[in-house]
PDB file of C-alpha atoms in Angstrom:
ATOM      1  CA  MET A 503     -10.038 -12.021  23.228  1.00  0.00           C
ATOM      2  CA  ALA A 504      -6.483 -11.016  21.246  1.00  0.00           C
ATOM      3  CA  LYS A 505      -7.317  -8.274  18.486  1.00  0.00           C
ATOM      4  CA  LYS A 506      -5.943  -9.606  15.203  1.00  0.00           C
ATOM      5  CA  ILE A 507      -3.229  -8.054  13.158  1.00  0.00           C
ATOM      6  CA  TYR A 508      -2.524  -8.864   9.676  1.00  0.00           C
ATOM      7  CA  LEU A 509       0.455  -8.507   7.517  1.00  0.00           C
ATOM      8  CA  CYS A 510       1.558  -7.693   4.341  1.00  0.00           C
ATOM      9  CA  SER A 511       4.510  -7.138   2.654  1.00  0.00           C
ATOM     10  CA  ILE A 512       5.498  -5.324  -0.677  1.00  0.00           C
ATOM     11  CA  SER A 513       8.577  -6.253  -3.100  1.00  0.00           C
ATOM     12  CA  ASN A 514       9.116  -3.381  -5.723  1.00  0.00           C
ATOM     13  CA  VAL A 515       9.920  -5.420  -8.727  1.00  0.00           C
ATOM     14  CA  SER A 516      10.401  -2.946 -11.107  1.00  0.00           C
ATOM     15  CA  SER A 517      12.002   0.213  -9.383  1.00  0.00           C
ATOM     16  CA  GLY A 518      12.759   3.914 -10.789  1.00  0.00           C
ATOM     17  CA  ALA A 519      13.018   5.896 -14.353  1.00  0.00           C
ATOM     18  CA  CYS A 520       9.451   6.789 -13.654  1.00  0.00           C
ATOM     19  CA  LYS A 521       8.139   9.858 -16.249  1.00  0.00           C
ATOM     20  CA  GLU A 522       5.410  11.178 -13.583  1.00  0.00           C
ATOM     21  CA  ASP A 523       5.850  13.908 -11.774  1.00  0.00           C
ATOM     22  CA  CYS A 524       4.602  12.864  -8.335  1.00  0.00           C
ATOM     23  CA  VAL A 525       5.979  15.460  -5.836  1.00  0.00           C
ATOM     24  CA  TYR A 526       6.346  12.573  -3.305  1.00  0.00           C
ATOM     25  CA  CYS A 527       8.040   9.429  -5.068  1.00  0.00           C
ATOM     26  CA  THR A 528      11.984   9.429  -5.557  1.00  0.00           C
ATOM     27  CA  GLN A 529      11.317   7.393  -8.297  1.00  0.00           C
ATOM     28  CA  SER A 530      10.441  10.016 -10.489  1.00  0.00           C
ATOM     29  CA  ILE A 531      13.197  10.947 -13.286  1.00  0.00           C
ATOM     30  CA  LYS A 532      12.120  14.683 -12.756  1.00  0.00           C
ATOM     31  CA  TYR A 533      13.427  14.914  -9.461  1.00  0.00           C
ATOM     32  CA  GLY A 534      17.057  12.972 -10.246  1.00  0.00           C
ATOM     33  CA  LYS A 535      18.117   9.005 -10.073  1.00  0.00           C
ATOM     34  CA  ASN A 536      17.524   9.218  -6.221  1.00  0.00           C
ATOM     35  CA  SER A 537      16.066   5.607  -6.001  1.00  0.00           C
ATOM     36  CA  GLU A 538      17.301   2.619  -7.344  1.00  0.00           C
ATOM     37  CA  ILE A 539      16.614   1.563 -10.718  1.00  0.00           C
ATOM     38  CA  TYR A 540      15.856  -1.879 -12.098  1.00  0.00           C
ATOM     39  CA  LYS A 541      13.242  -3.278 -14.464  1.00  0.00           C
ATOM     40  CA  ASN A 542      11.754  -6.973 -13.635  1.00  0.00           C
ATOM     41  CA  LYS A 543      13.473  -8.135 -10.535  1.00  0.00           C
ATOM     42  CA  PRO A 544      14.529 -11.914 -11.291  1.00  0.00           C
ATOM     43  CA  LYS A 545      11.899 -14.689 -10.368  1.00  0.00           C
ATOM     44  CA  GLU A 546      14.087 -16.496  -7.846  1.00  0.00           C
ATOM     45  CA  VAL A 547      14.597 -13.173  -6.078  1.00  0.00           C
ATOM     46  CA  VAL A 548      11.187 -12.359  -5.883  1.00  0.00           C
ATOM     47  CA  LEU A 549      10.010 -16.331  -4.518  1.00  0.00           C
ATOM     48  CA  LYS A 550      12.382 -16.391  -2.117  1.00  0.00           C
ATOM     49  CA  GLU A 551      11.256 -12.976  -0.434  1.00  0.00           C
ATOM     50  CA  THR A 552       7.610 -13.938  -0.462  1.00  0.00           C
ATOM     51  CA  ILE A 553       8.425 -17.309   1.355  1.00  0.00           C
ATOM     52  CA  SER A 554      11.071 -15.583   3.744  1.00  0.00           C
ATOM     53  CA  LEU A 555       8.608 -13.338   4.854  1.00  0.00           C
ATOM     54  CA  ALA A 556       5.650 -15.922   4.533  1.00  0.00           C
ATOM     55  CA  LYS A 557       7.512 -17.797   7.822  1.00  0.00           C
ATOM     56  CA  PHE A 558       7.267 -14.180   9.418  1.00  0.00           C
ATOM     57  CA  GLY A 559       4.111 -14.772   8.740  1.00  0.00           C
ATOM     58  CA  ALA A 560       2.891 -11.788   6.397  1.00  0.00           C
ATOM     59  CA  SER A 561      -0.157 -13.203   4.376  1.00  0.00           C
ATOM     60  CA  GLY A 562      -0.441 -10.826   2.088  1.00  0.00           C
ATOM     61  CA  PHE A 563       2.198 -10.155  -1.123  1.00  0.00           C
ATOM     62  CA  CYS A 564       1.987  -6.857  -3.214  1.00  0.00           C
ATOM     63  CA  LEU A 565       4.262  -7.408  -6.299  1.00  0.00           C
ATOM     64  CA  VAL A 566       5.027  -3.070  -6.688  1.00  0.00           C
ATOM     65  CA  THR A 567       5.393  -1.383 -10.113  1.00  0.00           C
ATOM     66  CA  SER A 568       7.010   2.225 -11.093  1.00  0.00           C
ATOM     67  CA  GLY A 569       5.374   3.745 -14.159  1.00  0.00           C
ATOM     68  CA  LEU A 570       2.696   5.056 -15.162  1.00  0.00           C
ATOM     69  CA  GLY A 571       0.650   2.065 -15.891  1.00  0.00           C
ATOM     70  CA  LEU A 572       0.213  -1.459 -16.850  1.00  0.00           C
ATOM     71  CA  ASP A 573       1.322  -2.529 -20.354  1.00  0.00           C
ATOM     72  CA  SER A 574       1.284  -5.693 -21.684  1.00  0.00           C
ATOM     73  CA  ALA A 575       4.486  -6.334 -20.960  1.00  0.00           C
ATOM     74  CA  LYS A 576       4.742  -5.615 -17.786  1.00  0.00           C
ATOM     75  CA  CYS A 577       1.473  -7.516 -17.063  1.00  0.00           C
ATOM     76  CA  GLU A 578       2.777 -10.682 -18.356  1.00  0.00           C
ATOM     77  CA  TYR A 579       5.447 -10.127 -16.037  1.00  0.00           C
ATOM     78  CA  ILE A 580       3.793  -9.862 -13.166  1.00  0.00           C
ATOM     79  CA  ALA A 581       0.525 -13.016 -14.304  1.00  0.00           C
ATOM     80  CA  SER A 582       3.481 -15.279 -14.587  1.00  0.00           C
ATOM     81  CA  LEU A 583       4.769 -14.016 -11.225  1.00  0.00           C
ATOM     82  CA  ALA A 584       2.380 -14.364 -10.008  1.00  0.00           C
ATOM     83  CA  SER A 585       1.353 -18.180 -10.904  1.00  0.00           C
ATOM     84  CA  ASP A 586       4.525 -19.119  -9.551  1.00  0.00           C
ATOM     85  CA  ILE A 587       4.114 -17.728  -6.170  1.00  0.00           C
ATOM     86  CA  LYS A 588       0.717 -19.236  -6.241  1.00  0.00           C
ATOM     87  CA  ARG A 589       2.269 -22.879  -6.711  1.00  0.00           C
ATOM     88  CA  LYS A 590       4.707 -22.898  -4.249  1.00  0.00           C
ATOM     89  CA  LEU A 591       2.354 -20.542  -1.452  1.00  0.00           C
ATOM     90  CA  PRO A 592      -1.149 -20.717  -2.548  1.00  0.00           C
ATOM     91  CA  ASN A 593      -2.396 -19.435   0.712  1.00  0.00           C
ATOM     92  CA  MET A 594      -0.744 -16.155  -0.005  1.00  0.00           C
ATOM     93  CA  LEU A 595      -3.192 -13.260  -1.213  1.00  0.00           C
ATOM     94  CA  LEU A 596      -1.242 -11.542  -4.351  1.00  0.00           C
ATOM     95  CA  ILE A 597      -1.721  -7.813  -4.627  1.00  0.00           C
ATOM     96  CA  ALA A 598      -0.333  -6.062  -7.589  1.00  0.00           C
ATOM     97  CA  CYS A 599       0.292  -2.422  -7.775  1.00  0.00           C
ATOM     98  CA  CYS A 600       1.178  -1.609 -11.185  1.00  0.00           C
ATOM     99  CA  GLY A 601      -0.879   1.838 -12.264  1.00  0.00           C
ATOM    100  CA  ILE A 602      -3.446   2.814 -14.256  1.00  0.00           C
ATOM    101  CA  ALA A 603      -4.905  -0.750 -15.672  1.00  0.00           C
ATOM    102  CA  THR A 604      -7.602  -1.209 -18.470  1.00  0.00           C
ATOM    103  CA  LYS A 605     -10.511  -4.401 -17.367  1.00  0.00           C
ATOM    104  CA  GLU A 606      -8.679  -6.352 -20.087  1.00  0.00           C
ATOM    105  CA  SER A 607      -5.359  -6.379 -18.439  1.00  0.00           C
ATOM    106  CA  LEU A 608      -6.622  -6.977 -14.568  1.00  0.00           C
ATOM    107  CA  LYS A 609      -9.070  -9.953 -16.144  1.00  0.00           C
ATOM    108  CA  TYR A 610      -5.945 -11.248 -16.906  1.00  0.00           C
ATOM    109  CA  LEU A 611      -4.081 -10.680 -13.395  1.00  0.00           C
ATOM    110  CA  LYS A 612      -7.190 -12.352 -11.721  1.00  0.00           C
ATOM    111  CA  GLN A 613      -6.718 -15.648 -14.107  1.00  0.00           C
ATOM    112  CA  ASN A 614      -3.251 -15.790 -13.237  1.00  0.00           C
ATOM    113  CA  GLY A 615      -2.865 -15.674  -9.338  1.00  0.00           C
ATOM    114  CA  ILE A 616      -3.425 -12.285  -8.474  1.00  0.00           C
ATOM    115  CA  ASP A 617      -6.492 -11.638  -6.045  1.00  0.00           C
ATOM    116  CA  SER A 618      -6.292  -7.550  -5.243  1.00  0.00           C
ATOM    117  CA  TYR A 619      -4.999  -4.930  -6.960  1.00  0.00           C
ATOM    118  CA  ASN A 620      -3.941  -1.637  -4.986  1.00  0.00           C
ATOM    119  CA  HIS A 621      -4.170   1.812  -6.592  1.00  0.00           C
ATOM    120  CA  ASN A 622      -4.145   4.363  -4.122  1.00  0.00           C
ATOM    121  CA  LEU A 623      -5.930   7.586  -4.358  1.00  0.00           C
ATOM    122  CA  GLU A 624      -3.255   9.660  -2.762  1.00  0.00           C
ATOM    123  CA  THR A 625      -4.926  12.644  -2.063  1.00  0.00           C
ATOM    124  CA  ALA A 626      -8.228  14.646  -2.201  1.00  0.00           C
ATOM    125  CA  LYS A 627      -8.965  15.702  -6.277  1.00  0.00           C
ATOM    126  CA  SER A 628      -8.774  18.994  -4.575  1.00  0.00           C
ATOM    127  CA  ASN A 629      -5.472  18.744  -4.368  1.00  0.00           C
ATOM    128  CA  PHE A 630      -4.322  16.172  -6.709  1.00  0.00           C
ATOM    129  CA  LYS A 631      -3.208  19.281  -9.242  1.00  0.00           C
ATOM    130  CA  ASN A 632      -0.389  20.240  -6.466  1.00  0.00           C
ATOM    131  CA  ILE A 633       0.627  16.721  -6.254  1.00  0.00           C
ATOM    132  CA  CYS A 634       0.605  15.083  -9.874  1.00  0.00           C
ATOM    133  CA  THR A 635       0.161  16.492 -13.398  1.00  0.00           C
ATOM    134  CA  THR A 636       0.933  13.944 -15.760  1.00  0.00           C
ATOM    135  CA  HIS A 637      -2.225  11.896 -14.791  1.00  0.00           C
ATOM    136  CA  SER A 638      -5.520  12.886 -13.089  1.00  0.00           C
ATOM    137  CA  PHE A 639      -7.444  12.115 -10.138  1.00  0.00           C
ATOM    138  CA  GLU A 640     -10.495  11.051 -12.628  1.00  0.00           C
ATOM    139  CA  ASP A 641      -7.356   8.637 -13.933  1.00  0.00           C
ATOM    140  CA  ARG A 642      -7.024   6.376 -10.428  1.00  0.00           C
ATOM    141  CA  LEU A 643     -10.531   6.578  -9.922  1.00  0.00           C
ATOM    142  CA  ASN A 644     -11.381   4.804 -13.261  1.00  0.00           C
ATOM    143  CA  THR A 645      -9.236   2.145 -12.358  1.00  0.00           C
ATOM    144  CA  CYS A 646     -10.072   1.547  -9.070  1.00  0.00           C
ATOM    145  CA  GLU A 647     -13.532   1.321  -9.991  1.00  0.00           C
ATOM    146  CA  ASN A 648     -12.237  -1.168 -13.051  1.00  0.00           C
ATOM    147  CA  VAL A 649     -10.757  -3.308 -10.518  1.00  0.00           C
ATOM    148  CA  LEU A 650     -13.946  -3.515  -9.421  1.00  0.00           C
ATOM    149  CA  SER A 651     -15.989  -4.233 -12.067  1.00  0.00           C
ATOM    150  CA  ILE A 652     -14.242  -6.900 -12.572  1.00  0.00           C
ATOM    151  CA  GLY A 653     -14.050  -8.973  -9.045  1.00  0.00           C
ATOM    152  CA  LEU A 654     -10.805  -8.113  -7.976  1.00  0.00           C
ATOM    153  CA  LYS A 655      -9.926  -6.891  -4.682  1.00  0.00           C
ATOM    154  CA  LEU A 656      -9.585  -2.997  -4.073  1.00  0.00           C
ATOM    155  CA  CYS A 657      -6.454  -2.498  -2.195  1.00  0.00           C
ATOM    156  CA  SER A 658      -6.633   2.195  -1.892  1.00  0.00           C
ATOM    157  CA  GLY A 659      -5.956   4.723  -0.040  1.00  0.00           C
ATOM    158  CA  GLY A 660      -3.557   7.573   0.281  1.00  0.00           C
ATOM    159  CA  ILE A 661      -1.034   9.309   1.764  1.00  0.00           C
ATOM    160  CA  PHE A 662      -0.700  12.553   4.654  1.00  0.00           C
ATOM    161  CA  GLY A 663       1.222  15.247   5.001  1.00  0.00           C
ATOM    162  CA  LEU A 664       1.157  15.766   1.062  1.00  0.00           C
ATOM    163  CA  GLY A 665       0.391  20.077   1.901  1.00  0.00           C
ATOM    164  CA  GLU A 666      -4.080  18.954   2.445  1.00  0.00           C
ATOM    165  CA  SER A 667      -6.074  20.413   4.499  1.00  0.00           C
ATOM    166  CA  ARG A 668      -8.216  18.423   7.330  1.00  0.00           C
ATOM    167  CA  LYS A 669     -11.496  19.427   5.149  1.00  0.00           C
ATOM    168  CA  GLN A 670      -9.069  17.516   2.244  1.00  0.00           C
ATOM    169  CA  ARG A 671      -8.424  14.522   4.533  1.00  0.00           C
ATOM    170  CA  ILE A 672     -12.086  14.004   4.895  1.00  0.00           C
ATOM    171  CA  GLU A 673     -12.994  14.815   1.353  1.00  0.00           C
ATOM    172  CA  LEU A 674     -10.161  12.094   0.115  1.00  0.00           C
ATOM    173  CA  LEU A 675     -11.531   9.337   2.678  1.00  0.00           C
ATOM    174  CA  LYS A 676     -15.391  10.180   1.381  1.00  0.00           C
ATOM    175  CA  THR A 677     -14.256   9.439  -1.787  1.00  0.00           C
ATOM    176  CA  ILE A 678     -12.344   6.116  -1.186  1.00  0.00           C
ATOM    177  CA  LYS A 679     -15.739   4.879   1.271  1.00  0.00           C
ATOM    178  CA  SER A 680     -17.398   5.371  -1.852  1.00  0.00           C
ATOM    179  CA  LEU A 681     -15.419   2.501  -3.592  1.00  0.00           C
ATOM    180  CA  ASN A 682     -15.671   0.576  -0.590  1.00  0.00           C
ATOM    181  CA  PRO A 683     -12.133  -1.639  -0.702  1.00  0.00           C
ATOM    182  CA  HIS A 684     -11.314  -4.533   0.972  1.00  0.00           C
ATOM    183  CA  SER A 685      -8.426  -3.060   1.900  1.00  0.00           C
ATOM    184  CA  SER A 686      -6.706   0.626   2.576  1.00  0.00           C
ATOM    185  CA  PRO A 687      -3.500   1.547   3.288  1.00  0.00           C
ATOM    186  CA  ILE A 688      -2.798   4.382   5.116  1.00  0.00           C
ATOM    187  CA  ASN A 689       0.694   6.325   4.532  1.00  0.00           C
ATOM    188  CA  PHE A 690       2.404   9.419   6.057  1.00  0.00           C
ATOM    189  CA  TYR A 691       5.130  11.742   3.628  1.00  0.00           C
ATOM    190  CA  ILE A 692       8.141  10.559   4.738  1.00  0.00           C
ATOM    191  CA  PRO A 693      10.581  14.120   3.868  1.00  0.00           C
ATOM    192  CA  ASN A 694      13.701  13.694   1.060  1.00  0.00           C
ATOM    193  CA  PRO A 695      15.967  16.157   0.052  1.00  0.00           C
ATOM    194  CA  ALA A 696      15.389  15.618  -3.335  1.00  0.00           C
ATOM    195  CA  LEU A 697      11.480  16.097  -3.105  1.00  0.00           C
ATOM    196  CA  PRO A 698       9.746  19.793  -3.510  1.00  0.00           C
ATOM    197  CA  LEU A 699       7.425  19.213  -0.501  1.00  0.00           C
ATOM    198  CA  GLU A 700       8.447  20.544   2.294  1.00  0.00           C
ATOM    199  CA  PRO A 701      10.978  18.750   4.373  1.00  0.00           C
ATOM    200  CA  LYS A 702       8.175  17.612   7.854  1.00  0.00           C
ATOM    201  CA  ILE A 703       7.746  14.875   9.613  1.00  0.00           C
ATOM    202  CA  MET A 704       4.096  14.719  10.634  1.00  0.00           C
ATOM    203  CA  ASP A 705       3.503  15.535  13.963  1.00  0.00           C
ATOM    204  CA  ARG A 706       2.447  12.197  16.033  1.00  0.00           C
ATOM    205  CA  ASN A 707      -0.789  13.235  17.935  1.00  0.00           C
ATOM    206  CA  GLU A 708      -1.892  14.533  14.552  1.00  0.00           C
ATOM    207  CA  ALA A 709      -1.196  11.540  12.563  1.00  0.00           C
ATOM    208  CA  LEU A 710      -3.874  10.127  15.282  1.00  0.00           C
ATOM    209  CA  GLU A 711      -5.725  12.020  14.529  1.00  0.00           C
ATOM    210  CA  CYS A 712      -5.571  11.084  10.704  1.00  0.00           C
ATOM    211  CA  ILE A 713      -5.942   7.106  11.773  1.00  0.00           C
ATOM    212  CA  ILE A 714      -8.835   7.921  13.486  1.00  0.00           C
ATOM    213  CA  LEU A 715     -10.462   9.462  11.181  1.00  0.00           C
ATOM    214  CA  ALA A 716      -9.892   6.873   8.128  1.00  0.00           C
ATOM    215  CA  ARG A 717     -11.193   4.373  10.808  1.00  0.00           C
ATOM    216  CA  GLU A 718     -14.620   6.407  11.077  1.00  0.00           C
ATOM    217  CA  PHE A 719     -14.850   6.508   7.404  1.00  0.00           C
ATOM    218  CA  LEU A 720     -13.533   2.956   6.194  1.00  0.00           C
ATOM    219  CA  ARG A 721     -15.434   0.820   8.939  1.00  0.00           C
ATOM    220  CA  ASN A 722     -15.587  -2.120   6.445  1.00  0.00           C
ATOM    221  CA  SER A 723     -12.128  -1.938   5.103  1.00  0.00           C
ATOM    222  CA  ILE A 724      -9.044  -3.929   6.706  1.00  0.00           C
ATOM    223  CA  LEU A 725      -6.979  -0.379   7.705  1.00  0.00           C
ATOM    224  CA  MET A 726      -3.547  -0.794   7.016  1.00  0.00           C
ATOM    225  CA  LEU A 727      -0.602   1.405   8.023  1.00  0.00           C
ATOM    226  CA  ALA A 728       2.288   1.415   5.733  1.00  0.00           C
ATOM    227  CA  GLY A 729       4.876   4.227   4.615  1.00  0.00           C
ATOM    228  CA  GLY A 730       6.112   6.075   7.837  1.00  0.00           C
ATOM    229  CA  ARG A 731       4.915   4.198  10.454  1.00  0.00           C
ATOM    230  CA  GLU A 732       8.420   3.728  11.917  1.00  0.00           C
ATOM    231  CA  VAL A 733       8.839   6.974  11.139  1.00  0.00           C
ATOM    232  CA  VAL A 734       6.242   8.709  12.587  1.00  0.00           C
ATOM    233  CA  PHE A 735       5.432   6.527  15.599  1.00  0.00           C
ATOM    234  CA  GLY A 736       8.618   5.473  16.173  1.00  0.00           C
ATOM    235  CA  LYS A 737       8.959   2.405  18.867  1.00  0.00           C
ATOM    236  CA  GLU A 738       5.977   2.744  20.641  1.00  0.00           C
ATOM    237  CA  GLN A 739       3.211   2.317  18.764  1.00  0.00           C
ATOM    238  CA  LYS A 740       0.207   0.839  20.860  1.00  0.00           C
ATOM    239  CA  ASP A 741      -1.958   3.314  19.870  1.00  0.00           C
ATOM    240  CA  ILE A 742      -2.171   2.852  16.771  1.00  0.00           C
ATOM    241  CA  PHE A 743      -4.113  -0.348  17.287  1.00  0.00           C
ATOM    242  CA  GLU A 744      -6.263   0.692  19.851  1.00  0.00           C
ATOM    243  CA  ASN A 745      -7.281   3.361  17.466  1.00  0.00           C
ATOM    244  CA  GLY A 746      -8.350   1.053  14.578  1.00  0.00           C
ATOM    245  CA  ILE A 747      -5.085  -0.141  12.600  1.00  0.00           C
ATOM    246  CA  ASP A 748      -5.643  -3.416  11.302  1.00  0.00           C
ATOM    247  CA  ALA A 749      -3.116  -4.321   9.241  1.00  0.00           C
ATOM    248  CA  ILE A 750       1.147  -3.383   9.042  1.00  0.00           C
ATOM    249  CA  VAL A 751       3.363  -3.333   6.000  1.00  0.00           C
ATOM    250  CA  LEU A 752       6.401  -6.351   7.397  1.00  0.00           C
ATOM    251  CA  GLY A 753       9.796  -5.584   5.989  1.00  0.00           C
ATOM    252  CA  ASN A 754      10.824  -2.756   3.780  1.00  0.00           C
ATOM    253  CA  TYR A 755       8.820  -0.303   1.761  1.00  0.00           C
ATOM    254  CA  LEU A 756       9.132   0.876  -1.606  1.00  0.00           C
ATOM    255  CA  THR A 757      12.118   3.451  -1.446  1.00  0.00           C
ATOM    256  CA  THR A 758      12.571   3.010   2.098  1.00  0.00           C
ATOM    257  CA  ASN A 759      13.434   0.445   4.860  1.00  0.00           C
ATOM    258  CA  GLY A 760      11.161  -0.740   7.226  1.00  0.00           C
ATOM    259  CA  ASP A 761      11.966  -1.986  10.780  1.00  0.00           C
ATOM    260  CA  LEU A 762      13.294  -5.823  10.774  1.00  0.00           C
ATOM    261  CA  PRO A 763      10.094  -8.558  10.943  1.00  0.00           C
ATOM    262  CA  LEU A 764      11.923  -9.878  14.359  1.00  0.00           C
ATOM    263  CA  ARG A 765      11.135  -6.577  16.345  1.00  0.00           C
ATOM    264  CA  ASP A 766       7.397  -6.217  14.482  1.00  0.00           C
ATOM    265  CA  LEU A 767       6.731  -9.601  15.760  1.00  0.00           C
ATOM    266  CA  GLU A 768       7.998  -8.592  19.300  1.00  0.00           C
ATOM    267  CA  MET A 769       6.256  -5.468  19.653  1.00  0.00           C
ATOM    268  CA  LEU A 770       2.834  -6.984  18.898  1.00  0.00           C
ATOM    269  CA  LYS A 771       3.333 -10.163  21.298  1.00  0.00           C
ATOM    270  CA  ASN A 772       4.030  -7.307  23.934  1.00  0.00           C
ATOM    271  CA  TYR A 773       0.823  -5.533  22.789  1.00  0.00           C
ATOM    272  CA  ASN A 774      -1.222  -9.032  23.272  1.00  0.00           C
ATOM    273  CA  LEU A 775      -1.659  -9.055  19.571  1.00  0.00           C
ATOM    274  CA  LYS A 776      -2.663 -12.038  17.242  1.00  0.00           C
ATOM    275  CA  ILE A 777      -1.410 -12.717  13.670  1.00  0.00           C
ATOM    276  CA  GLY A 778      -4.517 -13.360  11.271  1.00  0.00           C
ATOM    277  CA  ASN A 779      -4.362 -14.317   7.819  1.00  0.00           C
ATOM    278  CA  LEU A 780      -5.807 -13.108   5.133  1.00  0.00           C
ATOM    279  CA  ILE A 781      -7.339 -15.707   3.770  1.00  0.00           C
ATOM    280  CA  SER A 782      -8.181 -17.774   5.706  1.00  0.00           C
ATOM    281  CA  ASP A 783      -9.971 -15.276   8.109  1.00  0.00           C
ATOM    282  CA  ARG A 784     -14.082 -15.466   7.081  1.00  0.00           C
ATOM    283  CA  LYS A 785     -14.229 -11.877   6.897  1.00  0.00           C
ATOM    284  CA  CYS A 786     -10.773 -11.839   4.606  1.00  0.00           C
ATOM    285  CA  ALA A 787     -11.043 -14.918   2.416  1.00  0.00           C
ATOM    286  CA  VAL A 788     -10.796 -14.711  -1.637  1.00  0.00           C
TER     287      VAL A 788
END
């Protein structure tokens, strides 16, 4: 029986001008204007993106905003987007990724069609001070706990290649495991000359070890390979699925381009992998 792979897509609905100092992110104003800046992408554009990617088999769609957290205006905008999308695509699993969030804001998003909230821990607590000083690891962890407490599905993972040790990778995975997230995105740092991190692409074998470690710790989560997939693994990606990846991002990422959807679909077909559905599959039902 062919293994099922889930496809999730991203829309950067509010981009750039972020006051946080995360060293891996080009949307931070600290590192100059290195990403497109706009606020509240028009609803009709987001809906068109969602419908287009759904036709390729995406059953998860993530609405992402830049900035520290989910203020009232941002909450209203995301809720309105979610309501519009759900009317057109009731079988799309909708994810919001809007930073630090209170229980009240999360409840409101849930009432308006959001099924899951993505908030990555990014790196181990012991390494966090090296990648961000404008908010804390505890801020991120608290938001994840808020998500779980109000009954939304939690999507939480991290980024490998931020100067962390192997021990810190295990530390991060243990913390994520304690949250038992519905899904967990694994990212690999993509170098950018504007950012202060060492401009190094992780070695393929090291990256594969990260995936194997993540699968070992996160046995109950849908393990998704997100940013860095194409950069680190190139055209030959069969081994990522053989070692535990359940899902990939279809289309573009937040500030970098992904492969063309048709190429990814052809790749999955060549590997004898079947496209699953995040809503209808029993394991993933909302």
